[in-house]
mmCIF file of C-alpha atoms in Angstrom:
data_model
loop_
_atom_site.group_PDB
_atom_site.id
_atom_site.type_symbol
_atom_site.label_atom_id
_atom_site.label_comp_id
_atom_site.label_asym_id
_atom_site.label_seq_id
_atom_site.Cartn_x
_atom_site.Cartn_y
_atom_site.Cartn_z
ATOM 1 C CA GLN A 149 -0.006 -0.002 0.005
ATOM 2 C CA VAL A 150 2.893 2.360 0.771
ATOM 3 C CA GLN A 151 6.199 2.380 -1.033
ATOM 4 C CA LEU A 152 9.255 4.336 0.048
ATOM 5 C CA VAL A 153 11.937 5.125 -2.504
ATOM 6 C CA GLU A 154 15.207 6.468 -1.163
ATOM 7 C CA SER A 155 17.985 8.240 -3.005
ATOM 8 C CA GLY A 156 20.950 10.467 -2.396
ATOM 9 C CA GLY A 157 23.402 8.134 -0.739
ATOM 10 C CA GLY A 158 26.946 7.811 -1.911
ATOM 11 C CA LEU A 159 30.582 8.380 -1.122
ATOM 12 C CA VAL A 160 31.653 11.702 0.288
ATOM 13 C CA GLN A 161 34.774 13.085 1.889
ATOM 14 C CA ALA A 162 34.776 13.974 5.564
ATOM 15 C CA GLY A 163 33.449 17.470 6.024
ATOM 16 C CA GLY A 164 31.253 17.213 2.966
ATOM 17 C CA SER A 165 27.506 17.143 2.598
ATOM 18 C CA LEU A 166 24.805 14.912 1.218
ATOM 19 C CA ARG A 167 21.054 15.198 0.994
ATOM 20 C CA LEU A 168 18.992 12.049 1.244
ATOM 21 C CA SER A 169 15.495 11.898 -0.177
ATOM 22 C CA CYS A 170 12.629 9.547 0.463
ATOM 23 C CA VAL A 171 9.519 9.640 -1.674
ATOM 24 C CA ALA A 172 6.368 7.992 -0.403
ATOM 25 C CA SER A 173 3.720 6.703 -2.751
ATOM 26 C CA GLY A 174 0.557 4.704 -2.411
ATOM 27 C CA THR A 175 -2.732 5.103 -0.678
ATOM 28 C CA MET A 176 -3.036 8.235 1.439
ATOM 29 C CA ALA A 177 0.677 8.936 1.246
ATOM 30 C CA THR A 178 0.136 12.416 2.667
ATOM 31 C CA LEU A 179 -0.952 10.889 5.964
ATOM 32 C CA LEU A 180 2.530 9.695 6.809
ATOM 33 C CA VAL A 181 5.115 10.922 9.257
ATOM 34 C CA MET A 182 8.555 10.139 7.928
ATOM 35 C CA GLY A 183 12.005 10.066 9.431
ATOM 36 C CA TRP A 184 15.478 8.597 9.084
ATOM 37 C CA TYR A 185 17.380 5.828 10.818
ATOM 38 C CA ARG A 186 20.771 4.308 10.174
ATOM 39 C CA GLN A 187 22.650 1.116 10.791
ATOM 40 C CA ALA A 188 26.414 0.783 10.728
ATOM 41 C CA PRO A 189 28.117 -2.589 10.355
ATOM 42 C CA GLY A 190 27.975 -4.524 13.592
ATOM 43 C CA LYS A 191 25.675 -2.013 15.252
ATOM 44 C CA GLN A 192 21.983 -1.719 15.939
ATOM 45 C CA ARG A 193 19.755 0.447 13.837
ATOM 46 C CA GLU A 194 19.463 3.835 15.495
ATOM 47 C CA LEU A 195 17.377 6.935 15.176
ATOM 48 C CA VAL A 196 18.908 9.735 13.178
ATOM 49 C CA ALA A 197 15.994 12.141 12.856
ATOM 50 C CA ASP A 198 12.291 11.562 13.239
ATOM 51 C CA VAL A 199 9.135 13.187 14.503
ATOM 52 C CA LEU A 200 8.325 11.591 17.830
ATOM 53 C CA SER A 201 5.172 12.630 19.649
ATOM 54 C CA GLY A 202 4.995 15.669 17.416
ATOM 55 C CA THR A 203 8.570 16.784 18.091
ATOM 56 C CA THR A 204 11.438 16.556 15.645
ATOM 57 C CA THR A 205 14.085 14.527 17.412
ATOM 58 C CA TYR A 206 17.722 14.095 16.448
ATOM 59 C CA ALA A 207 20.359 11.740 17.680
ATOM 60 C CA ASP A 208 22.878 13.562 19.831
ATOM 61 C CA SER A 209 25.620 12.579 17.427
ATOM 62 C CA VAL A 210 24.037 14.473 14.531
ATOM 63 C CA LYS A 211 22.523 17.506 16.248
ATOM 64 C CA GLY A 212 23.581 20.689 14.562
ATOM 65 C CA ARG A 213 24.780 18.839 11.477
ATOM 66 C CA PHE A 214 21.708 17.065 10.108
ATOM 67 C CA THR A 215 18.324 18.570 9.319
ATOM 68 C CA LEU A 216 15.046 16.801 8.676
ATOM 69 C CA SER A 217 12.619 18.479 6.312
ATOM 70 C CA ARG A 218 9.547 17.608 4.305
ATOM 71 C CA ASP A 219 7.957 18.668 1.062
ATOM 72 C CA SER A 220 4.357 17.690 1.614
ATOM 73 C CA ALA A 221 3.340 18.457 -1.961
ATOM 74 C CA LYS A 222 5.836 15.880 -3.172
ATOM 75 C CA ASN A 223 5.287 13.385 -0.345
ATOM 76 C CA THR A 224 9.014 13.574 0.232
ATOM 77 C CA VAL A 225 11.183 13.777 3.295
ATOM 78 C CA TYR A 226 14.796 14.913 3.216
ATOM 79 C CA LEU A 227 17.793 14.522 5.415
ATOM 80 C CA GLN A 228 20.357 17.246 4.852
ATOM 81 C CA MET A 229 23.673 16.029 6.199
ATOM 82 C CA ASN A 230 26.470 18.522 6.643
ATOM 83 C CA SER A 231 29.950 18.278 8.135
ATOM 84 C CA LEU A 232 29.919 14.554 7.600
ATOM 85 C CA LYS A 233 32.244 12.387 9.633
ATOM 86 C CA PRO A 234 33.551 8.883 8.980
ATOM 87 C CA GLU A 235 31.448 7.652 11.876
ATOM 88 C CA ASP A 236 28.347 8.681 9.922
ATOM 89 C CA THR A 237 29.063 5.817 7.536
ATOM 90 C CA ALA A 238 26.027 3.539 7.571
ATOM 91 C CA VAL A 239 23.030 2.369 5.646
ATOM 92 C CA TYR A 240 20.370 5.014 6.049
ATOM 93 C CA TYR A 241 16.741 3.939 6.102
ATOM 94 C CA CYS A 242 13.616 5.962 5.580
ATOM 95 C CA LYS A 243 10.789 5.151 7.967
ATOM 96 C CA ALA A 244 7.162 6.116 7.566
ATOM 97 C CA ARG A 245 4.318 5.907 10.051
ATOM 98 C CA ARG A 246 0.676 6.521 9.399
ATOM 99 C CA ILE A 247 -0.698 9.308 11.516
ATOM 100 C CA ILE A 248 -3.920 7.340 11.750
ATOM 101 C CA GLY A 249 -3.308 3.748 12.735
ATOM 102 C CA SER A 250 -0.102 1.955 13.592
ATOM 103 C CA SER A 251 1.287 0.917 10.213
ATOM 104 C CA ILE A 252 5.053 1.286 9.818
ATOM 105 C CA TYR A 253 6.925 1.194 6.528
ATOM 106 C CA TRP A 254 10.636 1.054 5.784
ATOM 107 C CA GLY A 255 12.609 1.940 2.725
ATOM 108 C CA GLN A 256 15.246 -0.319 1.253
ATOM 109 C CA GLY A 257 18.126 1.703 2.636
ATOM 110 C CA THR A 258 20.774 3.796 0.959
ATOM 111 C CA GLN A 259 24.476 3.550 1.674
ATOM 112 C CA VAL A 260 26.327 6.591 2.938
ATOM 113 C CA THR A 261 30.091 6.270 3.099
ATOM 114 C CA VAL A 262 32.254 9.044 4.494
ATOM 115 C CA SER A 263 35.958 8.788 3.816
ATOM 116 C CA SER A 264 38.580 10.274 6.081
#
């Protein structure tokens, strides 16, 4: 019913920037709250930026560097990542939650690699 298509990952030098995009499609795609999570090799998936209980929440490790934004007309959420560090290297996943009901959807993930 809901599909999430991610893009924008890639290889970037430390200190550089990337912008990830996630486009939601399907039934009532505008009724989704979307955020970003990441998983590094050997580590658990962790929150990067999401709207939790109505409040945009960032991981401490990315505060001041990453920004979550949304273009409602395009059913798209973005993660602007600045001042990237090698420790930001991970697979980044888009997550969507219906604002009515409990359905959760995940994107396929996009690789972000930051070289030192």
